[in-house]
Amino acid sequence: MAGWLLSASRQRRVKAMTAAAGSAGRAAVPLLLCALLAPGGAYVLDDSDGLGREFDGIGAVSGGGPNFGASLHILKVEIGGDGQTTDGTEPSHMHYALDENYFRGYEWWLMKEAKKRNPNITLIGLPWSFPGWLGKGFDWPYVNLQLTAYYVVTWIVGAKRYHDLDIDYIGIWNERSYNANYIRILRKMLNSQGLQQVKIIASDNLWESISAAMLLDAELFKVVDVIGAHYPGTHSVKDARLTGKKLWSSEDFSTLNSDTGAGCWGRILNQNYVNGYMTSTIAWNLVASYYEQLPYGRCGLMTAQEPWSGHYVVESPVWVSAHTTQFTQPGWYYLKTVGHLEKGGSYVALTDGLGNLTIIIETMSHKHSKCIRPFLPYFNVSQQFATFVLKGSFSEIPELQVWYTKLGKTSERFLFKQLDSLWLLDSNGSFTLKLQEDELFTLTTLTTGRKGSYLLPPKSQHFPSTYKDDFNVDYPFFSEAPNFADQTGVFEYFTNMEDPGEHHFTLRQVLNQRPITWAADASNTISIIGDYNWTNLTIKCDVYIETPDTGGVFIAGRVNKGGILIRSARGIFFWIFANGSYRVTGDLAGWIIYALGRVEVIAKKWYTLTLTIKGRFASGMLNDKSLWTDIPVNFPKNGWAAIGTHSFEFAQFDNFHVEATR
């Protein structure tokens, strides 16, 4: 039997060495066994002296399915707080103190879909903004610590009660101040509700403050389970390491999902542990499913930004993820013997403690692996031969599966390609790889890897040039209308019980109080829709002001900014107010006034607004009668359509209709 194995080993080795002449091309060339050792670095992978830190998984912010594609271990979701959180607002489960609704937004659906694909996926919840009532007039969530803790715990309890979702970790306040007393109160309230299994991660900002505080505060040290830092640049700090707590890069990446973005992701997945002992890395974001011209467009592991067409793109960061996620699981351990390669790049190795071993090697170049943040100091990567020697319990491994990615030029590019197995029976547990720039190798004892296939997605299409929505949905699946992207405020499907006729079903702006903000939310509420490249368009919408005297609503075109930049949005805005006036402005804030005047408008009555923009001129109608005409508008040249209110106030919209050209 031993002789047969040796013969099979030699045959497979010859096959691996000669496959370069086949379709695999460059992909097969690196597999050189120890018989052809070339000068270069030697790296020992050994568990004789124990293991390194426990691996906690790879994830993404608002998961994946095992052995198909990204196969994510973690899904981190935003606890909607009614405020702007980069590219839009997500609704809270409690807009007001006595209001509870655990079916708003898409995060519940997303978590359930993730669980279908990976029942073991870890779920994390984190607030970015908070509803205004928690602040009692202040833009601050720590005015009443008990109240804020209660609000967060209700979200966790609601996830279980209404969706059978068990939340595993809860955060404090995304990239903002933490409060040590609040963290202690949150732990006590979780325990009082039988949620001892829910762990706390803090502070989702920088390493320094929270880790130093934990070393000085025994009670705080006890209640924080994981120290999470954002965009750490692959490095942790001494105080964080001294705590002995789990260290996570709890938000990272945020980079355009090109091959350079994939290089960023591949580099940090390895080096976050090699340099900083981080046992989990979580990408922002999971899927780029928002208008591309909003901030950080296409900064997801994949892209699906055309719900009207169904088009999507499985981008290269998905397959870079698979190099780690398909061949490891939370509960595995890193080896102590991991590190940097002699001529650039890095390697990590993990084991399940049951004989399985996974090695991930990356050689991402400086030019092609820059993340959006932080600044990346210069380093050099060059061609090299790297010899790996398996020792300890791994010395008798007979075979390693090989998966390969090459980023860069189309002619040389491979994404998550399986190569011939590497046989080690007569190699004394060693093998040599020829490594070049911008490559990823996974070598593993697991045989379950798979590059999932999927149907060809529908073709990409521009947003429809003619678009209508009457919001006549009796039992909506989601609380928001399709394609509208709330930028400040929250616009929800609404059943108007006072109007059994034409306006029984409407879209309503439901906030009457400014949230505790995470970003620079506008003073007005606004929801955008359409194609950013629209130039000439006619927008028509029925509007209903609910607030007497001070209320106001608008429709708008050529809106040129959104997300965290929404306060400075320019465009053409047509307003009417309950005090009997109208206004035309060139910006959302209302500083640039093109026209104003008196008009017969009051609250609690439906009106139809029409805005037409053609070339350099705009005109407006009220109830199909001309109100203002031929106002010159030189800027912006293009942008989205929008609806909104003058302040945080209740108002309704119906029969939205736009006709546009690019």
XYZ file of C-alpha atoms in Angstrom:
662
model
C 0.000 0.000 0.000
C 2.786 2.434 0.916
C 4.489 1.802 -2.415
C 1.257 2.464 -4.273
C 0.787 5.776 -2.429
C 4.304 6.866 -3.287
C 3.755 6.033 -6.947
C 0.465 7.929 -6.979
C 2.205 10.852 -5.333
C 4.880 10.995 -8.040
C 2.297 10.728 -10.820
C 0.242 13.576 -9.366
C 3.363 15.674 -8.911
C 4.282 15.256 -12.586
C 0.733 16.171 -13.551
C 0.906 19.348 -11.473
C 4.250 20.318 -12.956
C 3.169 19.826 -16.573
C -0.269 21.416 -16.363
C 1.173 24.763 -17.413
C 0.735 23.682 -21.005
C -2.990 23.296 -20.441
C -5.829 25.740 -19.946
C -4.772 26.684 -16.412
C -1.784 28.590 -17.788
C 0.095 30.548 -15.146
C -2.124 29.146 -12.432
C -0.416 25.741 -12.421
C 3.190 26.957 -12.584
C 3.687 27.824 -8.888
C 3.193 24.265 -7.628
C 6.779 23.148 -7.175
C 7.416 20.406 -4.676
C 10.496 20.093 -2.508
C 12.341 18.076 -5.141
C 12.824 21.302 -7.092
C 13.552 23.646 -4.230
C 14.682 27.100 -5.235
C 16.447 29.672 -3.079
C 14.026 31.646 -0.955
C 12.432 31.957 2.443
C 11.456 28.929 4.531
C 8.426 29.075 6.807
C 7.588 26.486 9.445
C 3.955 25.750 10.286
C 3.891 23.975 13.622
C 1.481 23.387 16.526
C 4.015 21.698 18.818
C 4.194 24.742 21.069
C 0.462 25.291 21.221
C -1.855 27.440 19.124
C -2.524 31.140 18.641
C -5.808 32.970 19.073
C -9.225 31.543 18.341
C -10.638 32.550 14.972
C -14.007 34.333 15.181
C -14.920 34.628 11.528
C -15.101 36.959 8.548
C -18.183 39.067 8.006
C -19.814 42.092 6.493
C -22.042 44.898 7.621
C -25.589 44.498 6.552
C -24.737 36.482 4.886
C -23.385 34.120 2.932
C -23.789 30.387 2.322
C -21.214 27.728 3.207
C -19.017 26.556 0.334
C -20.592 28.494 -2.483
C -19.359 32.075 -2.656
C -18.387 34.521 0.072
C -19.586 32.034 2.741
C -19.527 34.687 5.438
C -19.427 33.726 9.103
C -20.778 37.035 10.445
C -23.553 39.466 9.539
C -23.517 42.834 11.256
C -26.643 44.955 10.899
C -27.588 48.494 11.729
C -30.173 49.003 14.437
C -32.202 51.558 12.533
C -32.357 54.859 14.382
C -34.203 57.168 11.929
C -31.024 59.104 11.074
C -28.620 59.406 8.147
C -25.905 56.767 8.443
C -23.786 57.225 5.264
C -26.075 56.580 2.290
C -29.536 56.868 3.782
C -31.723 56.516 6.832
C -32.978 53.269 8.324
C -36.240 53.306 10.319
C -36.242 52.661 14.047
C -38.399 49.994 15.642
C -39.490 52.756 18.039
C -40.069 56.115 16.335
C -41.679 57.305 19.596
C -41.693 56.196 23.228
C -44.906 54.153 23.007
C -44.363 52.957 19.451
C -43.013 49.481 18.699
C -42.894 47.871 15.246
C -40.492 45.048 14.450
C -41.293 44.861 10.747
C -39.831 48.161 9.535
C -36.847 48.255 7.230
C -35.001 45.400 5.547
C -32.599 44.245 8.264
C -35.002 41.618 9.702
C -35.456 40.121 6.252
C -31.718 40.196 5.615
C -30.893 38.396 8.862
C -33.484 35.695 8.154
C -32.156 35.207 4.622
C -28.606 34.937 6.005
C -29.748 32.292 8.494
C -31.334 30.276 5.685
C -27.978 30.095 3.941
C -25.835 29.641 7.027
C -27.765 28.655 10.179
C -24.607 29.188 12.225
C -23.956 32.745 11.066
C -23.142 35.152 13.897
C -25.497 38.146 14.165
C -24.356 41.527 15.464
C -26.488 44.630 16.033
C -25.107 48.162 16.332
C -26.816 51.583 16.528
C -25.580 54.427 14.306
C -28.297 56.957 15.147
C -31.104 56.906 17.714
C -34.688 58.233 17.606
C -34.966 61.750 19.003
C -37.173 60.933 21.986
C -34.280 59.136 23.692
C -32.337 62.410 23.858
C -35.080 64.415 25.574
C -34.142 67.492 23.556
C -30.417 66.754 23.346
C -28.471 65.226 20.449
C -27.056 62.620 22.801
C -28.084 59.023 23.582
C -26.708 59.009 27.128
C -29.133 61.485 28.712
C -31.035 58.605 30.309
C -28.843 55.509 30.353
C -31.616 53.181 31.461
C -33.912 54.368 28.682
C -31.333 53.887 25.941
C -30.414 50.443 27.257
C -34.117 49.565 27.316
C -34.477 50.705 23.705
C -31.580 48.506 22.536
C -32.731 45.492 24.545
C -36.252 45.763 23.058
C -34.657 45.398 19.612
C -32.900 42.190 20.702
C -36.049 40.814 22.331
C -38.122 41.798 19.270
C -35.691 40.013 16.956
C -36.365 36.775 18.838
C -40.095 37.239 19.466
C -41.121 38.283 15.976
C -38.427 36.734 13.771
C -36.886 33.914 15.839
C -33.479 35.548 15.475
C -30.870 35.191 18.208
C -28.579 38.217 18.346
C -25.078 37.146 19.386
C -23.330 40.503 19.908
C -24.496 44.043 20.560
C -22.514 47.244 20.099
C -22.636 50.673 21.744
C -22.657 53.587 19.254
C -20.958 53.377 15.876
C -17.749 55.465 15.725
C -18.969 57.822 18.436
C -18.450 58.247 22.176
C -19.043 55.356 24.511
C -20.215 55.700 28.109
C -18.807 53.212 30.608
C -21.828 53.486 32.901
C -24.122 52.840 29.941
C -22.183 49.670 29.051
C -22.539 48.413 32.628
C -26.275 49.188 32.663
C -26.726 47.519 29.274
C -25.109 44.336 30.613
C -27.374 44.310 33.672
C -30.484 44.871 31.575
C -29.510 42.108 29.173
C -29.040 39.747 32.109
C -32.377 40.751 33.636
C -34.104 39.751 30.397
C -32.427 36.349 30.296
C -29.996 37.466 27.577
C -26.760 36.476 29.294
C -25.605 34.859 26.041
C -25.622 38.208 24.194
C -22.080 39.554 24.296
C -21.009 43.192 24.216
C -18.531 44.636 21.715
C -17.034 48.085 22.273
C -16.495 50.638 21.171
C -16.565 50.344 17.342
C -14.282 53.339 17.054
C -10.582 53.435 18.032
C -8.549 51.051 20.178
C -7.100 53.560 22.553
C -9.775 54.937 24.839
C -11.817 51.837 25.507
C -8.852 49.485 26.019
C -7.094 51.857 28.438
C -10.337 52.324 30.368
C -10.831 48.569 30.631
C -7.385 48.120 32.165
C -8.277 50.650 34.863
C -11.899 49.639 35.477
C -12.427 46.032 36.596
C -16.196 46.134 36.132
C -15.957 47.577 32.628
C -13.310 44.966 31.829
C -15.693 42.236 32.917
C -18.694 43.324 30.811
C -16.903 44.020 27.503
C -16.382 40.751 25.648
C -14.757 42.046 22.438
C -12.776 45.191 21.664
C -13.755 46.336 18.197
C -11.865 48.986 16.225
C -12.674 50.488 12.834
C -10.168 50.747 9.978
C -7.165 49.840 12.163
C -4.729 49.592 9.263
C -3.893 45.989 10.333
C -2.457 47.146 13.674
C -3.731 47.046 17.243
C -2.285 48.865 20.264
C -0.506 47.594 23.346
C -3.345 48.355 25.773
C -5.791 46.402 23.646
C -3.481 43.400 23.549
C -2.822 43.627 27.299
C -6.513 43.134 28.052
C -6.337 39.624 26.633
C -9.792 40.200 25.135
C -10.791 39.256 21.632
C -9.712 41.956 19.166
C -11.794 42.557 16.046
C -11.579 44.840 13.094
C -15.292 45.410 13.504
C -15.513 47.587 10.386
C -13.011 47.645 7.555
C -12.635 47.731 3.749
C -15.092 50.468 2.521
C -13.244 50.355 -0.790
C -14.427 50.268 -4.398
C -14.997 46.618 -5.263
C -12.575 46.590 -8.192
C -9.561 44.295 -8.208
C -7.726 46.918 -6.164
C -10.501 46.680 -3.600
C -10.160 42.912 -3.698
C -6.423 43.348 -3.109
C -7.148 45.547 -0.106
C -9.502 42.911 1.263
C -7.106 40.027 0.661
C -4.225 41.855 2.332
C -6.100 42.904 5.472
C -7.816 39.539 5.996
C -4.353 38.069 6.584
C -2.464 40.981 8.048
C -5.112 42.059 10.541
C -4.084 38.930 12.414
C -0.389 38.855 11.508
C 0.164 42.465 12.614
C -2.655 43.084 15.074
C -3.932 39.739 16.421
C -7.440 40.541 15.174
C -9.484 37.366 14.962
C -12.365 38.808 12.954
C -12.613 41.318 10.123
C -15.967 42.759 9.061
C -16.376 44.552 5.751
C -18.417 47.661 5.159
C -20.423 46.790 3.307
C -22.062 43.521 2.372
C -23.734 44.464 -0.928
C -23.571 47.856 -2.645
C -27.342 48.233 -3.042
C -27.722 51.996 -3.135
C -27.437 54.624 -5.853
C -23.846 54.580 -7.053
C -23.434 58.381 -6.885
C -24.128 58.384 -3.158
C -21.009 58.380 -0.927
C -18.885 55.233 -1.172
C -20.638 53.942 -4.269
C -19.853 50.292 -5.076
C -18.022 49.779 -1.794
C -19.630 46.385 -1.146
C -18.286 42.876 -1.547
C -20.655 42.665 -4.504
C -22.925 45.097 -6.388
C -26.720 45.005 -6.764
C -27.762 48.608 -7.327
C -30.526 48.169 -9.903
C -33.620 46.687 -8.241
C -35.667 47.873 -11.231
C -33.679 45.600 -13.576
C -32.482 42.879 -11.204
C -28.920 43.262 -12.509
C -26.110 42.385 -10.122
C -22.371 41.732 -10.272
C -20.460 39.177 -8.203
C -17.300 41.199 -7.714
C -13.795 39.910 -7.029
C -13.887 40.628 -3.230
C -16.478 37.834 -2.961
C -13.955 35.283 -4.217
C -11.163 36.763 -2.114
C -13.424 36.205 0.907
C -13.914 32.590 -0.110
C -10.176 31.905 0.184
C -10.600 32.208 3.965
C -14.267 31.632 4.705
C -14.803 28.382 2.800
C -11.904 26.675 4.539
C -12.210 27.900 8.126
C -14.935 28.258 10.720
C -15.304 30.196 13.973
C -13.788 28.046 16.672
C -10.723 27.146 14.624
C -7.379 28.492 15.867
C -4.583 30.387 14.200
C -1.148 28.822 14.491
C 1.452 30.780 16.371
C 3.743 30.352 13.382
C 2.277 32.940 11.018
C 3.921 36.038 9.598
C 5.270 38.023 6.675
C 6.981 36.675 3.602
C 10.599 37.636 2.960
C 9.901 39.578 -0.252
C 6.471 40.938 0.656
C 3.109 39.458 1.459
C 1.956 37.353 4.369
C 0.727 33.925 5.377
C -1.609 32.610 8.052
C -2.536 29.060 8.972
C -5.498 27.802 10.962
C -6.562 24.439 12.339
C -9.717 22.914 13.779
C -7.626 20.900 16.226
C -8.879 17.701 14.599
C -6.153 17.363 11.989
C -7.402 19.846 9.424
C -5.142 22.664 8.292
C -5.809 25.700 6.097
C -3.026 27.996 4.878
C -3.779 31.349 3.214
C -0.967 33.195 1.437
C -1.268 36.685 -0.075
C 1.201 38.759 -2.078
C -0.813 41.914 -2.636
C 1.250 44.787 -3.993
C 1.120 48.282 -2.533
C -0.318 49.794 -5.701
C -3.113 47.276 -6.026
C -4.191 46.823 -2.405
C -4.794 50.318 -1.056
C -7.901 50.551 1.089
C -9.883 53.758 1.251
C -8.478 54.263 4.745
C -6.099 54.533 6.523
C -2.981 55.704 4.676
C -0.921 52.711 3.554
C 2.846 53.058 4.140
C 4.945 51.966 1.187
C 6.127 48.379 0.922
C 7.518 46.253 -1.882
C 6.428 42.842 -3.119
C 8.493 40.923 -5.646
C 8.659 37.442 -7.141
C 9.879 34.848 -4.642
C 10.045 31.167 -3.868
C 8.562 30.279 -0.489
C 9.116 26.907 1.138
C 6.631 25.804 3.796
C 7.482 23.035 6.228
C 4.688 21.251 8.085
C 5.635 20.045 11.542
C 3.940 18.803 14.680
C 0.580 17.153 14.057
C 0.646 18.395 10.446
C 3.818 16.584 9.395
C 1.942 13.515 8.164
C -0.627 15.370 6.022
C -0.596 13.526 2.672
C -2.433 16.019 0.456
C -3.494 19.663 0.271
C -6.215 21.065 -1.938
C -5.108 24.222 -3.774
C -7.207 27.293 -4.650
C -5.738 30.234 -6.527
C -6.544 33.857 -7.370
C -4.545 36.232 -9.543
C -5.714 39.845 -9.649
C -4.788 42.363 -12.311
C -4.501 42.080 -16.060
C -7.406 40.300 -17.738
C -5.057 37.961 -19.599
C -3.533 36.737 -16.333
C -6.579 36.999 -14.085
C -8.017 34.035 -12.191
C -10.638 34.214 -9.462
C -10.833 31.366 -6.961
C -9.663 28.630 -9.308
C -9.059 25.125 -8.021
C -5.701 23.695 -9.076
C -4.372 20.168 -8.861
C -3.859 18.851 -5.365
C -0.450 19.055 -3.749
C 0.777 15.626 -2.605
C 3.289 15.538 0.240
C 3.803 11.868 0.994
C 7.475 11.806 -0.049
C 8.317 15.435 0.673
C 8.898 15.323 4.443
C 5.986 17.696 4.863
C 7.460 20.521 2.817
C 6.575 22.231 -0.424
C 7.698 25.279 -2.343
C 5.569 27.829 -4.156
C 6.612 30.328 -6.763
C 4.839 33.539 -5.753
C 4.319 36.688 -7.799
C 2.533 39.963 -7.097
C -1.196 40.133 -6.402
C -1.798 36.443 -5.819
C -3.768 34.475 -3.266
C -3.277 30.816 -2.440
C -5.318 28.663 -0.125
C -3.871 25.247 0.666
C -6.140 23.091 2.781
C -6.963 19.595 3.901
C -10.670 20.372 3.374
C -12.205 19.029 0.189
C -15.494 20.957 0.411
C -14.482 24.130 -1.424
C -16.686 25.191 -4.295
C -16.838 28.082 -6.690
C -20.570 28.526 -6.849
C -22.302 29.105 -10.143
C -25.337 31.285 -10.700
C -27.661 32.187 -13.515
C -26.592 35.014 -15.769
C -28.133 38.112 -14.163
C -30.528 40.344 -16.104
C -28.871 43.002 -18.218
C -28.094 46.367 -16.677
C -30.682 49.038 -17.430
C -31.049 52.704 -16.654
C -33.757 53.682 -14.207
C -37.053 53.857 -16.179
C -37.489 57.250 -17.827
C -41.204 57.071 -17.045
C -41.954 56.029 -13.478
C -45.182 55.990 -11.470
C -46.132 54.905 -7.970
C -49.571 55.346 -6.400
C -48.514 53.553 -3.177
C -51.699 51.460 -3.264
C -50.306 48.556 -1.251
C -52.614 47.169 1.412
C -50.117 44.863 3.146
C -46.607 45.976 2.118
C -43.769 43.471 2.527
C -41.385 46.316 3.415
C -42.284 49.579 5.122
C -40.564 51.657 2.426
C -41.690 52.184 -1.168
C -39.351 50.665 -3.780
C -36.571 52.785 -5.294
C -37.083 55.728 -2.918
C -33.938 56.302 -0.847
C -34.599 58.278 2.335
C -31.743 60.703 3.078
C -33.185 62.571 6.053
C -36.449 61.529 7.684
C -38.374 58.300 7.187
C -40.984 57.798 4.469
C -43.313 54.826 5.001
C -46.355 53.255 3.417
C -49.419 54.645 5.188
C -53.095 53.768 5.330
C -55.031 57.030 5.601
C -58.192 56.041 7.490
C -59.616 59.559 7.111
C -59.702 59.229 3.321
C -61.405 56.075 2.008
C -61.125 57.380 -1.553
C -58.247 58.187 -3.875
C -55.739 58.899 -1.090
C -56.494 55.940 1.178
C -52.989 54.520 0.627
C -50.139 57.043 0.646
C -46.455 57.518 1.425
C -45.993 59.409 4.693
C -43.034 61.144 6.311
C -43.396 59.840 9.857
C -40.842 61.713 11.986
C -41.851 64.825 13.906
C -38.606 65.095 15.853
C -34.985 65.274 14.747
C -33.143 62.025 15.573
C -29.994 61.766 17.624
C -27.741 62.082 14.625
C -24.715 60.145 13.488
C -24.112 62.296 10.398
C -25.066 65.827 9.341
C -28.752 65.137 8.671
C -30.500 67.976 6.865
C -32.967 70.210 8.681
C -35.526 69.121 6.068
C -36.582 65.560 5.307
C -35.926 64.258 1.813
C -36.174 61.023 -0.158
C -34.482 60.718 -3.559
C -35.333 58.517 -6.528
C -34.360 57.916 -10.138
C -31.306 58.372 -12.301
C -28.533 60.726 -11.229
C -27.911 61.575 -14.886
C -31.418 62.875 -15.484
C -31.350 66.391 -16.974
C -34.757 67.239 -18.400
C -37.682 65.960 -16.377
C -41.248 66.566 -15.263
C -42.198 65.519 -11.736
C -45.815 65.400 -10.635
C -47.025 64.436 -7.161
C -50.045 64.883 -4.910
C -49.020 66.344 -1.551
C -50.748 66.761 1.810
C -49.433 69.025 4.574
C -50.487 67.819 8.028
C -49.056 70.626 10.178
C -51.130 73.852 10.177
C -49.406 77.228 9.763
C -45.782 76.020 9.824
C -45.920 72.894 7.647
C -44.412 72.671 4.184
C -43.578 70.133 1.464
C -41.592 70.056 -1.779
C -40.870 68.143 -4.933
C -37.462 68.523 -6.564
C -35.311 67.638 -9.562
C -31.606 67.524 -10.398
C -30.765 66.851 -6.745
C -27.005 66.404 -6.825
C -25.981 65.144 -3.375
C -27.114 62.639 -0.794
C -25.898 60.540 2.099
C -23.636 62.293 4.570
C -23.506 65.273 2.161
C -27.273 65.796 2.070
C -27.250 69.157 3.895
C -25.408 70.740 0.969
C -27.604 69.251 -1.769
C -28.300 71.539 -4.734
C -31.109 71.160 -7.267
C -34.434 72.797 -8.152
C -36.861 72.631 -5.216
C -40.547 73.610 -5.510
C -42.097 74.256 -2.081
C -45.588 75.048 -0.821
C -46.389 75.994 2.764
C -49.470 75.820 4.973
C -49.194 79.582 5.590
C -50.252 80.239 1.997
C -46.889 80.738 0.283
C -44.682 79.024 -2.256
C -40.966 79.135 -2.904
C -38.518 77.955 -5.545
C -34.975 77.367 -4.329
C -31.708 76.130 -5.772
C -30.790 74.121 -2.696
C -32.365 71.950 -0.019
C -31.438 74.345 2.777
C -33.400 77.122 1.077
C -30.620 79.721 0.924
C -30.715 80.159 -2.861
C -34.136 81.616 -3.658
C -35.246 81.777 -7.298
C -38.867 82.817 -6.698
C -41.468 83.199 -3.949
C -45.033 84.406 -3.579
C -48.491 83.896 -2.160
C -50.727 80.977 -3.046
C -53.988 79.486 -1.780
C -52.630 76.580 0.234
C -53.647 75.334 3.680
C -52.965 72.226 5.743
C -55.183 69.142 5.674
C -55.917 69.409 1.959
C -54.534 67.620 -1.076
C -52.716 69.535 -3.820
C -50.975 68.483 -7.001
C -47.512 69.888 -7.656
C -45.788 69.715 -11.048
C -42.171 70.669 -11.664
C -40.770 70.797 -15.203
C -37.060 71.298 -15.875
C -35.880 71.634 -19.450
C -32.435 72.869 -20.368
C -31.711 76.104 -18.510
C -35.284 76.768 -17.398
C -37.794 75.423 -14.885
C -41.539 75.934 -14.428
C -44.075 74.899 -11.813
C -47.799 74.229 -11.615
C -50.243 73.947 -8.727
C -53.310 71.802 -9.400
C -52.389 71.774 -13.111
C -52.387 75.591 -13.334
C -49.194 77.498 -14.042
C -47.766 79.147 -10.928
C -44.272 80.191 -12.074
C -42.463 79.850 -15.383
C -39.084 80.005 -17.096
C -36.884 80.483 -14.058
C -33.213 80.218 -15.174
C -31.379 77.305 -13.534
C -27.754 76.929 -14.583
C -26.724 74.459 -11.872
C -26.856 71.524 -11.352
C -26.988 70.058 -14.833
C -28.356 66.691 -13.644
C -29.485 64.777 -10.574
C -32.205 62.729 -8.889
C -35.870 63.522 -8.355
C -36.989 63.967 -4.749
C -39.851 64.606 -2.334
C -39.665 65.974 1.177
C -40.848 68.274 3.957
C -39.762 71.640 5.312
C -38.949 70.232 8.751
C -39.439 67.080 10.797
C -43.200 66.973 10.365
C -45.928 64.639 9.218
C -46.850 64.926 5.542
C -48.188 62.624 2.841
C -47.422 62.022 -0.823
C -49.403 60.179 -3.464
C -49.498 59.458 -7.193
C -45.831 60.176 -7.782
C -45.024 60.406 -11.491
C -41.820 61.361 -13.270
C -40.906 61.545 -16.947
C -37.282 62.244 -17.662
C -34.421 62.162 -20.128
C -30.709 61.827 -19.467
